Amino acid sequence: MINRLTFFVLLSFVFNTAVCQTSRKDFSIIKLRNGIVYIGQVTDDSGGQIKINLADDNSVIIDKKKVKTYHYADETIVHDNGKYHAKVGDLYHFSFGMKPFDSSNTGEPTISSHLSFLYGQYYKNKYALGLGFGFEFNEALINGFRIDTQFFPIYGYGRYYISEDKRRPFLYGRLGYGFQANSSEFNNDHEGGVQFQAGAGIHFASRKKTRFIVSLGFHQQHVTGNEKFIDELGSEINVNYKAWIRRFVLNLGFEINKPNRQLRYKY
């Protein structure tokens, strides 16, 4: 009961941090090679120049030769302070996951360490889809016996953004298969199985292509195997098991966006 309450408290915190921020759907961001940044509505970018109306109602004409990056309005959610989110384009994601609290109610804590790598794309502003892989280590208690498992998961991933705030809340889910990844230092033998994870998170806006992302999800991994134990009398015990490893996972990571369109100008 306490763990469920903790989960809902953390989930509420995730959504409450998503304070509404003003975004301008018609604004673009143009950064020059000398470091100057212009934010506003582009009215003409044909030929070798870009005309942009700034937020203070002034207009600027920019030579494309001086442009370093150009974030187009139809591909970007721009906020007042120059931070932005990508609507479309490729994404490269890396995160580290850990067990934030014990959910076994046994009084004996177990640990989890998850590394995840994901490639995907943003779709139609509200969605992100991709394929991921990683490495996962989990301790678990099964009928009083502690087991250690290692997996190389491969999974499909989906995300739905709830709003266009600077701190964008989202829901996500992933479904895949965890392949066995035994090591000689562990005295066990287990097989891989289906895994699933679902939860919610926050994607933070940035002035750069790299953005911080945090999520809290419930993870399930099916496992079957055999493990050997030595009891207090020195006798060897073989334990066969078939179970689901279930736990909450807190994921902290970074996500890099590559836009669909980039300004190309031949000198």
mmCIF file of N, CA, C and O in Angstrom, residues 114-199:
data_model
loop_
_atom_site.group_PDB
_atom_site.id
_atom_site.type_symbol
_atom_site.label_atom_id
_atom_site.label_comp_id
_atom_site.label_asym_id
_atom_site.label_seq_id
_atom_site.Cartn_x
_atom_site.Cartn_y
_atom_site.Cartn_z
ATOM 1 N N HIS A 114 19.435 -0.335 -15.254
ATOM 2 C CA HIS A 114 19.025 -0.467 -16.646
ATOM 3 C C HIS A 114 19.713 0.604 -17.493
ATOM 4 O O HIS A 114 19.676 1.792 -17.153
ATOM 5 N N LEU A 115 20.330 0.205 -18.592
ATOM 6 C CA LEU A 115 20.862 1.124 -19.588
ATOM 7 C C LEU A 115 20.055 0.961 -20.863
ATOM 8 O O LEU A 115 19.834 -0.168 -21.322
ATOM 9 N N SER A 116 19.615 2.081 -21.440
ATOM 10 C CA SER A 116 18.763 2.019 -22.629
ATOM 11 C C SER A 116 19.281 2.951 -23.713
ATOM 12 O O SER A 116 19.694 4.083 -23.433
ATOM 13 N N PHE A 117 19.233 2.455 -24.948
ATOM 14 C CA PHE A 117 19.588 3.235 -26.130
ATOM 15 C C PHE A 117 18.423 3.112 -27.114
ATOM 16 O O PHE A 117 17.936 2.012 -27.376
ATOM 17 N N LEU A 118 18.017 4.253 -27.666
ATOM 18 C CA LEU A 118 16.815 4.267 -28.495
ATOM 19 C C LEU A 118 17.034 5.155 -29.710
ATOM 20 O O LEU A 118 17.574 6.256 -29.601
ATOM 21 N N TYR A 119 16.612 4.649 -30.865
ATOM 22 C CA TYR A 119 16.544 5.482 -32.070
ATOM 23 C C TYR A 119 15.095 5.520 -32.527
ATOM 24 O O TYR A 119 14.412 4.490 -32.560
ATOM 25 N N GLY A 120 14.622 6.720 -32.893
ATOM 26 C CA GLY A 120 13.246 6.828 -33.345
ATOM 27 C C GLY A 120 13.000 8.136 -34.057
ATOM 28 O O GLY A 120 13.929 8.831 -34.479
ATOM 29 N N GLN A 121 11.724 8.483 -34.170
ATOM 30 C CA GLN A 121 11.327 9.721 -34.825
ATOM 31 C C GLN A 121 10.139 10.338 -34.109
ATOM 32 O O GLN A 121 9.298 9.630 -33.548
ATOM 33 N N TYR A 122 10.088 11.682 -34.154
ATOM 34 C CA TYR A 122 8.912 12.410 -33.700
ATOM 35 C C TYR A 122 7.914 12.471 -34.855
ATOM 36 O O TYR A 122 8.299 12.689 -36.002
ATOM 37 N N TYR A 123 6.622 12.288 -34.518
ATOM 38 C CA TYR A 123 5.581 12.307 -35.533
ATOM 39 C C TYR A 123 4.471 13.269 -35.139
ATOM 40 O O TYR A 123 3.958 13.207 -34.015
ATOM 41 N N LYS A 124 4.098 14.156 -36.075
ATOM 42 C CA LYS A 124 2.907 14.995 -35.942
ATOM 43 C C LYS A 124 2.827 15.689 -34.589
ATOM 44 O O LYS A 124 1.748 15.833 -34.014
ATOM 45 N N ASN A 125 3.961 16.084 -34.058
ATOM 46 C CA ASN A 125 4.050 16.897 -32.845
ATOM 47 C C ASN A 125 3.772 16.134 -31.561
ATOM 48 O O ASN A 125 4.449 16.326 -30.561
ATOM 49 N N LYS A 126 2.803 15.225 -31.539
ATOM 50 C CA LYS A 126 2.377 14.590 -30.294
ATOM 51 C C LYS A 126 2.953 13.197 -30.060
ATOM 52 O O LYS A 126 2.796 12.639 -28.974
ATOM 53 N N TYR A 127 3.615 12.612 -31.050
ATOM 54 C CA TYR A 127 4.027 11.217 -30.933
ATOM 55 C C TYR A 127 5.527 11.052 -31.172
ATOM 56 O O TYR A 127 6.157 11.841 -31.879
ATOM 57 N N ALA A 128 6.069 9.995 -30.575
ATOM 58 C CA ALA A 128 7.433 9.558 -30.862
ATOM 59 C C ALA A 128 7.427 8.035 -30.883
ATOM 60 O O ALA A 128 6.864 7.400 -29.981
ATOM 61 N N LEU A 129 8.022 7.461 -31.918
ATOM 62 C CA LEU A 129 8.091 6.011 -32.068
ATOM 63 C C LEU A 129 9.530 5.609 -32.346
ATOM 64 O O LEU A 129 10.273 6.345 -33.004
ATOM 65 N N GLY A 130 9.926 4.438 -31.837
ATOM 66 C CA GLY A 130 11.296 4.022 -32.073
ATOM 67 C C GLY A 130 11.561 2.584 -31.691
ATOM 68 O O GLY A 130 10.682 1.863 -31.204
ATOM 69 N N LEU A 131 12.807 2.171 -31.911
ATOM 70 C CA LEU A 131 13.304 0.855 -31.539
ATOM 71 C C LEU A 131 14.480 1.042 -30.590
ATOM 72 O O LEU A 131 15.328 1.922 -30.801
ATOM 73 N N GLY A 132 14.536 0.206 -29.546
ATOM 74 C CA GLY A 132 15.578 0.364 -28.555
ATOM 75 C C GLY A 132 16.233 -0.946 -28.172
ATOM 76 O O GLY A 132 15.730 -2.033 -28.460
ATOM 77 N N PHE A 133 17.378 -0.826 -27.514
ATOM 78 C CA PHE A 133 18.088 -1.976 -26.965
ATOM 79 C C PHE A 133 18.828 -1.498 -25.724
ATOM 80 O O PHE A 133 18.885 -0.294 -25.431
ATOM 81 N N GLY A 134 19.399 -2.425 -24.970
ATOM 82 C CA GLY A 134 20.111 -2.009 -23.776
ATOM 83 C C GLY A 134 20.662 -3.179 -22.991
ATOM 84 O O GLY A 134 20.845 -4.289 -23.509
ATOM 85 N N PHE A 135 20.918 -2.913 -21.727
ATOM 86 C CA PHE A 135 21.397 -3.931 -20.797
ATOM 87 C C PHE A 135 20.689 -3.723 -19.468
ATOM 88 O O PHE A 135 20.563 -2.585 -18.995
ATOM 89 N N GLU A 136 20.225 -4.824 -18.862
ATOM 90 C CA GLU A 136 19.470 -4.730 -17.609
ATOM 91 C C GLU A 136 19.950 -5.773 -16.610
ATOM 92 O O GLU A 136 20.085 -6.958 -16.948
ATOM 93 N N PHE A 137 20.203 -5.321 -15.400
ATOM 94 C CA PHE A 137 20.526 -6.209 -14.285
ATOM 95 C C PHE A 137 19.441 -6.057 -13.228
ATOM 96 O O PHE A 137 19.080 -4.941 -12.850
ATOM 97 N N ASN A 138 18.903 -7.179 -12.769
ATOM 98 C CA ASN A 138 17.849 -7.153 -11.754
ATOM 99 C C ASN A 138 18.122 -8.198 -10.677
ATOM 100 O O ASN A 138 18.454 -9.348 -10.989
ATOM 101 N N GLU A 139 17.977 -7.785 -9.430
ATOM 102 C CA GLU A 139 17.889 -8.729 -8.321
ATOM 103 C C GLU A 139 16.420 -8.955 -8.014
ATOM 104 O O GLU A 139 15.606 -8.038 -8.129
ATOM 105 N N ALA A 140 16.083 -10.175 -7.623
ATOM 106 C CA ALA A 140 14.693 -10.483 -7.290
ATOM 107 C C ALA A 140 14.651 -11.552 -6.211
ATOM 108 O O ALA A 140 15.577 -12.364 -6.078
ATOM 109 N N LEU A 141 13.575 -11.532 -5.428
ATOM 110 C CA LEU A 141 13.331 -12.555 -4.415
ATOM 111 C C LEU A 141 12.184 -13.435 -4.882
ATOM 112 O O LEU A 141 11.079 -12.948 -5.131
ATOM 113 N N ILE A 142 12.453 -14.729 -5.030
ATOM 114 C CA ILE A 142 11.439 -15.689 -5.459
ATOM 115 C C ILE A 142 11.361 -16.798 -4.418
ATOM 116 O O ILE A 142 12.327 -17.547 -4.227
ATOM 117 N N ASN A 143 10.226 -16.864 -3.714
ATOM 118 C CA ASN A 143 10.025 -17.857 -2.646
ATOM 119 C C ASN A 143 11.145 -17.813 -1.611
ATOM 120 O O ASN A 143 11.613 -18.846 -1.120
ATOM 121 N N GLY A 144 11.599 -16.603 -1.309
ATOM 122 C CA GLY A 144 12.630 -16.438 -0.295
ATOM 123 C C GLY A 144 14.049 -16.560 -0.799
ATOM 124 O O GLY A 144 14.998 -16.316 -0.046
ATOM 125 N N PHE A 145 14.238 -16.939 -2.055
ATOM 126 C CA PHE A 145 15.577 -17.076 -2.631
ATOM 127 C C PHE A 145 15.886 -15.839 -3.479
ATOM 128 O O PHE A 145 15.061 -15.392 -4.274
ATOM 129 N N ARG A 146 17.092 -15.331 -3.327
ATOM 130 C CA ARG A 146 17.521 -14.168 -4.099
ATOM 131 C C ARG A 146 18.195 -14.630 -5.390
ATOM 132 O O ARG A 146 19.139 -15.423 -5.370
ATOM 133 N N ILE A 147 17.711 -14.125 -6.518
ATOM 134 C CA ILE A 147 18.300 -14.460 -7.812
ATOM 135 C C ILE A 147 18.791 -13.187 -8.496
ATOM 136 O O ILE A 147 18.298 -12.087 -8.228
ATOM 137 N N ASP A 148 19.775 -13.359 -9.366
ATOM 138 C CA ASP A 148 20.317 -12.260 -10.157
ATOM 139 C C ASP A 148 20.101 -12.576 -11.630
ATOM 140 O O ASP A 148 20.405 -13.683 -12.083
ATOM 141 N N THR A 149 19.597 -11.610 -12.373
ATOM 142 C CA THR A 149 19.357 -11.817 -13.801
ATOM 143 C C THR A 149 19.988 -10.686 -14.605
ATOM 144 O O THR A 149 20.062 -9.544 -14.147
ATOM 145 N N GLN A 150 20.424 -11.035 -15.809
ATOM 146 C CA GLN A 150 20.964 -10.053 -16.745
ATOM 147 C C GLN A 150 20.324 -10.279 -18.111
ATOM 148 O O GLN A 150 20.211 -11.420 -18.565
ATOM 149 N N PHE A 151 19.924 -9.173 -18.747
ATOM 150 C CA PHE A 151 19.252 -9.277 -20.040
ATOM 151 C C PHE A 151 19.778 -8.222 -21.007
ATOM 152 O O PHE A 151 20.153 -7.120 -20.603
ATOM 153 N N PHE A 152 19.766 -8.595 -22.298
ATOM 154 C CA PHE A 152 19.941 -7.650 -23.388
ATOM 155 C C PHE A 152 18.570 -7.482 -24.051
ATOM 156 O O PHE A 152 18.169 -8.317 -24.864
ATOM 157 N N PRO A 153 17.825 -6.438 -23.711
ATOM 158 C CA PRO A 153 16.481 -6.289 -24.279
ATOM 159 C C PRO A 153 16.496 -5.600 -25.646
ATOM 160 O O PRO A 153 17.332 -4.742 -25.922
ATOM 161 N N ILE A 154 15.562 -6.004 -26.491
ATOM 162 C CA ILE A 154 15.255 -5.315 -27.739
ATOM 163 C C ILE A 154 13.755 -5.050 -27.726
ATOM 164 O O ILE A 154 12.967 -5.957 -27.453
ATOM 165 N N TYR A 155 13.351 -3.809 -28.005
ATOM 166 C CA TYR A 155 11.946 -3.468 -27.809
ATOM 167 C C TYR A 155 11.488 -2.363 -28.761
ATOM 168 O O TYR A 155 12.284 -1.596 -29.303
ATOM 169 N N GLY A 156 10.179 -2.318 -28.952
ATOM 170 C CA GLY A 156 9.544 -1.205 -29.629
ATOM 171 C C GLY A 156 9.050 -0.203 -28.601
ATOM 172 O O GLY A 156 8.626 -0.578 -27.497
ATOM 173 N N TYR A 157 9.103 1.072 -28.955
ATOM 174 C CA TYR A 157 8.815 2.141 -27.995
ATOM 175 C C TYR A 157 7.824 3.127 -28.602
ATOM 176 O O TYR A 157 7.908 3.471 -29.791
ATOM 177 N N GLY A 158 6.876 3.607 -27.781
ATOM 178 C CA GLY A 158 5.928 4.624 -28.209
ATOM 179 C C GLY A 158 5.717 5.660 -27.122
ATOM 180 O O GLY A 158 5.721 5.334 -25.931
ATOM 181 N N ARG A 159 5.540 6.915 -27.533
ATOM 182 C CA ARG A 159 5.359 8.022 -26.579
ATOM 183 C C ARG A 159 4.257 8.946 -27.081
ATOM 184 O O ARG A 159 4.157 9.218 -28.285
ATOM 185 N N TYR A 160 3.442 9.447 -26.142
ATOM 186 C CA TYR A 160 2.385 10.403 -26.471
ATOM 187 C C TYR A 160 2.539 11.641 -25.598
ATOM 188 O O TYR A 160 2.508 11.553 -24.367
ATOM 189 N N TYR A 161 2.724 12.803 -26.227
ATOM 190 C CA TYR A 161 2.858 14.060 -25.497
ATOM 191 C C TYR A 161 1.479 14.624 -25.166
ATOM 192 O O TYR A 161 0.611 14.721 -26.032
ATOM 193 N N ILE A 162 1.313 15.034 -23.913
ATOM 194 C CA ILE A 162 0.023 15.524 -23.444
ATOM 195 C C ILE A 162 -0.161 17.005 -23.751
ATOM 196 O O ILE A 162 -1.280 17.470 -23.968
ATOM 197 N N SER A 163 0.928 17.774 -23.779
ATOM 198 C CA SER A 163 0.821 19.213 -24.007
ATOM 199 C C SER A 163 2.058 19.708 -24.745
ATOM 200 O O SER A 163 2.976 18.940 -25.046
ATOM 201 N N GLU A 164 2.097 21.024 -25.003
ATOM 202 C CA GLU A 164 3.235 21.657 -25.665
ATOM 203 C C GLU A 164 3.989 22.574 -24.709
ATOM 204 O O GLU A 164 4.627 23.537 -25.127
ATOM 205 N N ASP A 165 3.942 22.288 -23.416
ATOM 206 C CA ASP A 165 4.614 23.115 -22.426
ATOM 207 C C ASP A 165 6.128 23.005 -22.540
ATOM 208 O O ASP A 165 6.661 22.086 -23.162
ATOM 209 N N LYS A 166 6.813 23.937 -21.899
ATOM 210 C CA LYS A 166 8.274 23.894 -21.881
ATOM 211 C C LYS A 166 8.760 22.602 -21.242
ATOM 212 O O LYS A 166 9.722 21.989 -21.683
ATOM 213 N N ARG A 167 8.082 22.184 -20.176
ATOM 214 C CA ARG A 167 8.325 20.871 -19.573
ATOM 215 C C ARG A 167 7.163 19.984 -20.008
ATOM 216 O O ARG A 167 6.101 19.982 -19.399
ATOM 217 N N ARG A 168 7.373 19.232 -21.086
ATOM 218 C CA ARG A 168 6.271 18.512 -21.741
ATOM 219 C C ARG A 168 6.004 17.172 -21.057
ATOM 220 O O ARG A 168 6.843 16.266 -21.078
ATOM 221 N N PRO A 169 4.824 17.004 -20.455
ATOM 222 C CA PRO A 169 4.484 15.698 -19.883
ATOM 223 C C PRO A 169 4.104 14.714 -20.980
ATOM 224 O O PRO A 169 3.533 15.090 -22.005
ATOM 225 N N PHE A 170 4.425 13.452 -20.765
ATOM 226 C CA PHE A 170 4.097 12.437 -21.761
ATOM 227 C C PHE A 170 3.808 11.100 -21.088
ATOM 228 O O PHE A 170 4.195 10.848 -19.943
ATOM 229 N N LEU A 171 3.111 10.252 -21.817
ATOM 230 C CA LEU A 171 2.895 8.861 -21.449
ATOM 231 C C LEU A 171 3.699 7.995 -22.412
ATOM 232 O O LEU A 171 3.862 8.351 -23.580
ATOM 233 N N TYR A 172 4.200 6.866 -21.931
ATOM 234 C CA TYR A 172 4.992 6.020 -22.818
ATOM 235 C C TYR A 172 4.763 4.544 -22.514
ATOM 236 O O TYR A 172 4.283 4.165 -21.442
ATOM 237 N N GLY A 173 5.109 3.724 -23.480
ATOM 238 C CA GLY A 173 5.059 2.280 -23.306
ATOM 239 C C GLY A 173 6.103 1.629 -24.192
ATOM 240 O O GLY A 173 6.473 2.172 -25.239
ATOM 241 N N ARG A 174 6.596 0.479 -23.767
ATOM 242 C CA ARG A 174 7.551 -0.276 -24.580
ATOM 243 C C ARG A 174 7.285 -1.765 -24.405
ATOM 244 O O ARG A 174 6.921 -2.225 -23.326
ATOM 245 N N LEU A 175 7.451 -2.507 -25.480
ATOM 246 C CA LEU A 175 7.199 -3.942 -25.477
ATOM 247 C C LEU A 175 8.318 -4.621 -26.250
ATOM 248 O O LEU A 175 8.663 -4.202 -27.359
ATOM 249 N N GLY A 176 8.891 -5.668 -25.651
ATOM 250 C CA GLY A 176 9.984 -6.340 -26.330
ATOM 251 C C GLY A 176 10.334 -7.665 -25.692
ATOM 252 O O GLY A 176 9.518 -8.283 -24.984
ATOM 253 N N TYR A 177 11.569 -8.078 -25.920
ATOM 254 C CA TYR A 177 12.048 -9.366 -25.419
ATOM 255 C C TYR A 177 13.422 -9.166 -24.801
ATOM 256 O O TYR A 177 14.300 -8.526 -25.399
ATOM 257 N N GLY A 178 13.605 -9.705 -23.586
ATOM 258 C CA GLY A 178 14.890 -9.645 -22.918
ATOM 259 C C GLY A 178 15.670 -10.927 -23.164
ATOM 260 O O GLY A 178 15.259 -12.003 -22.725
ATOM 261 N N PHE A 179 16.791 -10.814 -23.877
ATOM 262 C CA PHE A 179 17.614 -11.984 -24.181
ATOM 263 C C PHE A 179 18.602 -12.246 -23.044
ATOM 264 O O PHE A 179 19.144 -11.314 -22.447
ATOM 265 N N GLN A 180 18.835 -13.506 -22.777
ATOM 266 C CA GLN A 180 19.729 -13.925 -21.706
ATOM 267 C C GLN A 180 21.121 -13.322 -21.893
ATOM 268 O O GLN A 180 21.667 -13.287 -22.984
ATOM 269 N N ALA A 181 21.711 -12.851 -20.789
ATOM 270 C CA ALA A 181 23.063 -12.278 -20.821
ATOM 271 C C ALA A 181 23.807 -12.707 -19.573
ATOM 272 O O ALA A 181 24.177 -11.895 -18.736
ATOM 273 N N ASN A 182 24.029 -13.999 -19.428
ATOM 274 C CA ASN A 182 24.694 -14.524 -18.236
ATOM 275 C C ASN A 182 26.161 -14.132 -18.191
ATOM 276 O O ASN A 182 26.808 -13.938 -19.216
ATOM 277 N N SER A 183 26.680 -14.052 -16.978
ATOM 278 C CA SER A 183 28.089 -13.781 -16.753
ATOM 279 C C SER A 183 28.654 -14.855 -15.841
ATOM 280 O O SER A 183 27.953 -15.407 -14.999
ATOM 281 N N SER A 184 29.946 -15.149 -15.978
ATOM 282 C CA SER A 184 30.565 -16.208 -15.186
ATOM 283 C C SER A 184 30.597 -15.888 -13.701
ATOM 284 O O SER A 184 30.737 -16.775 -12.870
ATOM 285 N N GLU A 185 30.450 -14.618 -13.345
ATOM 286 C CA GLU A 185 30.497 -14.268 -11.930
ATOM 287 C C GLU A 185 29.187 -14.587 -11.215
ATOM 288 O O GLU A 185 29.113 -14.549 -9.996
ATOM 289 N N PHE A 186 28.128 -14.903 -11.979
ATOM 290 C CA PHE A 186 26.852 -15.257 -11.374
ATOM 291 C C PHE A 186 26.634 -16.761 -11.503
ATOM 292 O O PHE A 186 26.754 -17.328 -12.591
ATOM 293 N N ASN A 187 26.313 -17.375 -10.389
ATOM 294 C CA ASN A 187 26.128 -18.827 -10.359
ATOM 295 C C ASN A 187 24.668 -19.164 -10.665
ATOM 296 O O ASN A 187 23.956 -19.713 -9.843
ATOM 297 N N ASN A 188 24.226 -18.784 -11.860
ATOM 298 C CA ASN A 188 22.837 -19.046 -12.215
ATOM 299 C C ASN A 188 22.721 -19.349 -13.702
ATOM 300 O O ASN A 188 23.656 -19.182 -14.474
ATOM 301 N N ASP A 189 21.562 -19.802 -14.071
ATOM 302 C CA ASP A 189 21.271 -20.124 -15.463
ATOM 303 C C ASP A 189 19.820 -19.768 -15.710
ATOM 304 O O ASP A 189 18.920 -20.407 -15.165
ATOM 305 N N HIS A 190 19.577 -18.726 -16.493
ATOM 306 C CA HIS A 190 18.198 -18.318 -16.747
ATOM 307 C C HIS A 190 18.006 -18.038 -18.227
ATOM 308 O O HIS A 190 18.966 -17.803 -18.968
ATOM 309 N N GLU A 191 16.755 -18.070 -18.644
ATOM 310 C CA GLU A 191 16.386 -17.819 -20.029
ATOM 311 C C GLU A 191 15.680 -16.474 -20.135
ATOM 312 O O GLU A 191 15.093 -15.983 -19.167
ATOM 313 N N GLY A 192 15.736 -15.906 -21.335
ATOM 314 C CA GLY A 192 15.073 -14.636 -21.563
ATOM 315 C C GLY A 192 13.565 -14.795 -21.684
ATOM 316 O O GLY A 192 13.027 -15.907 -21.676
ATOM 317 N N GLY A 193 12.885 -13.659 -21.808
ATOM 318 C CA GLY A 193 11.440 -13.686 -21.917
ATOM 319 C C GLY A 193 10.885 -12.336 -22.314
ATOM 320 O O GLY A 193 11.613 -11.351 -22.486
ATOM 321 N N VAL A 194 9.573 -12.291 -22.461
ATOM 322 C CA VAL A 194 8.873 -11.066 -22.840
ATOM 323 C C VAL A 194 8.998 -10.029 -21.728
ATOM 324 O O VAL A 194 9.002 -10.365 -20.539
ATOM 325 N N GLN A 195 9.106 -8.771 -22.116
ATOM 326 C CA GLN A 195 9.128 -7.691 -21.134
ATOM 327 C C GLN A 195 8.240 -6.545 -21.591
ATOM 328 O O GLN A 195 7.978 -6.362 -22.781
ATOM 329 N N PHE A 196 7.787 -5.754 -20.596
ATOM 330 C CA PHE A 196 6.884 -4.637 -20.860
ATOM 331 C C PHE A 196 7.155 -3.545 -19.836
ATOM 332 O O PHE A 196 7.466 -3.828 -18.679
ATOM 333 N N GLN A 197 7.059 -2.300 -20.283
ATOM 334 C CA GLN A 197 7.208 -1.168 -19.363
ATOM 335 C C GLN A 197 6.279 -0.045 -19.806
ATOM 336 O O GLN A 197 6.150 0.229 -21.006
ATOM 337 N N ALA A 198 5.621 0.604 -18.855
ATOM 338 C CA ALA A 198 4.722 1.719 -19.157
ATOM 339 C C ALA A 198 4.789 2.726 -18.027
ATOM 340 O O ALA A 198 4.981 2.362 -16.862
ATOM 341 N N GLY A 199 4.640 4.005 -18.373
ATOM 342 C CA GLY A 199 4.695 5.030 -17.342
ATOM 343 C C GLY A 199 4.500 6.416 -17.911
ATOM 344 O O GLY A 199 3.911 6.600 -18.982
#
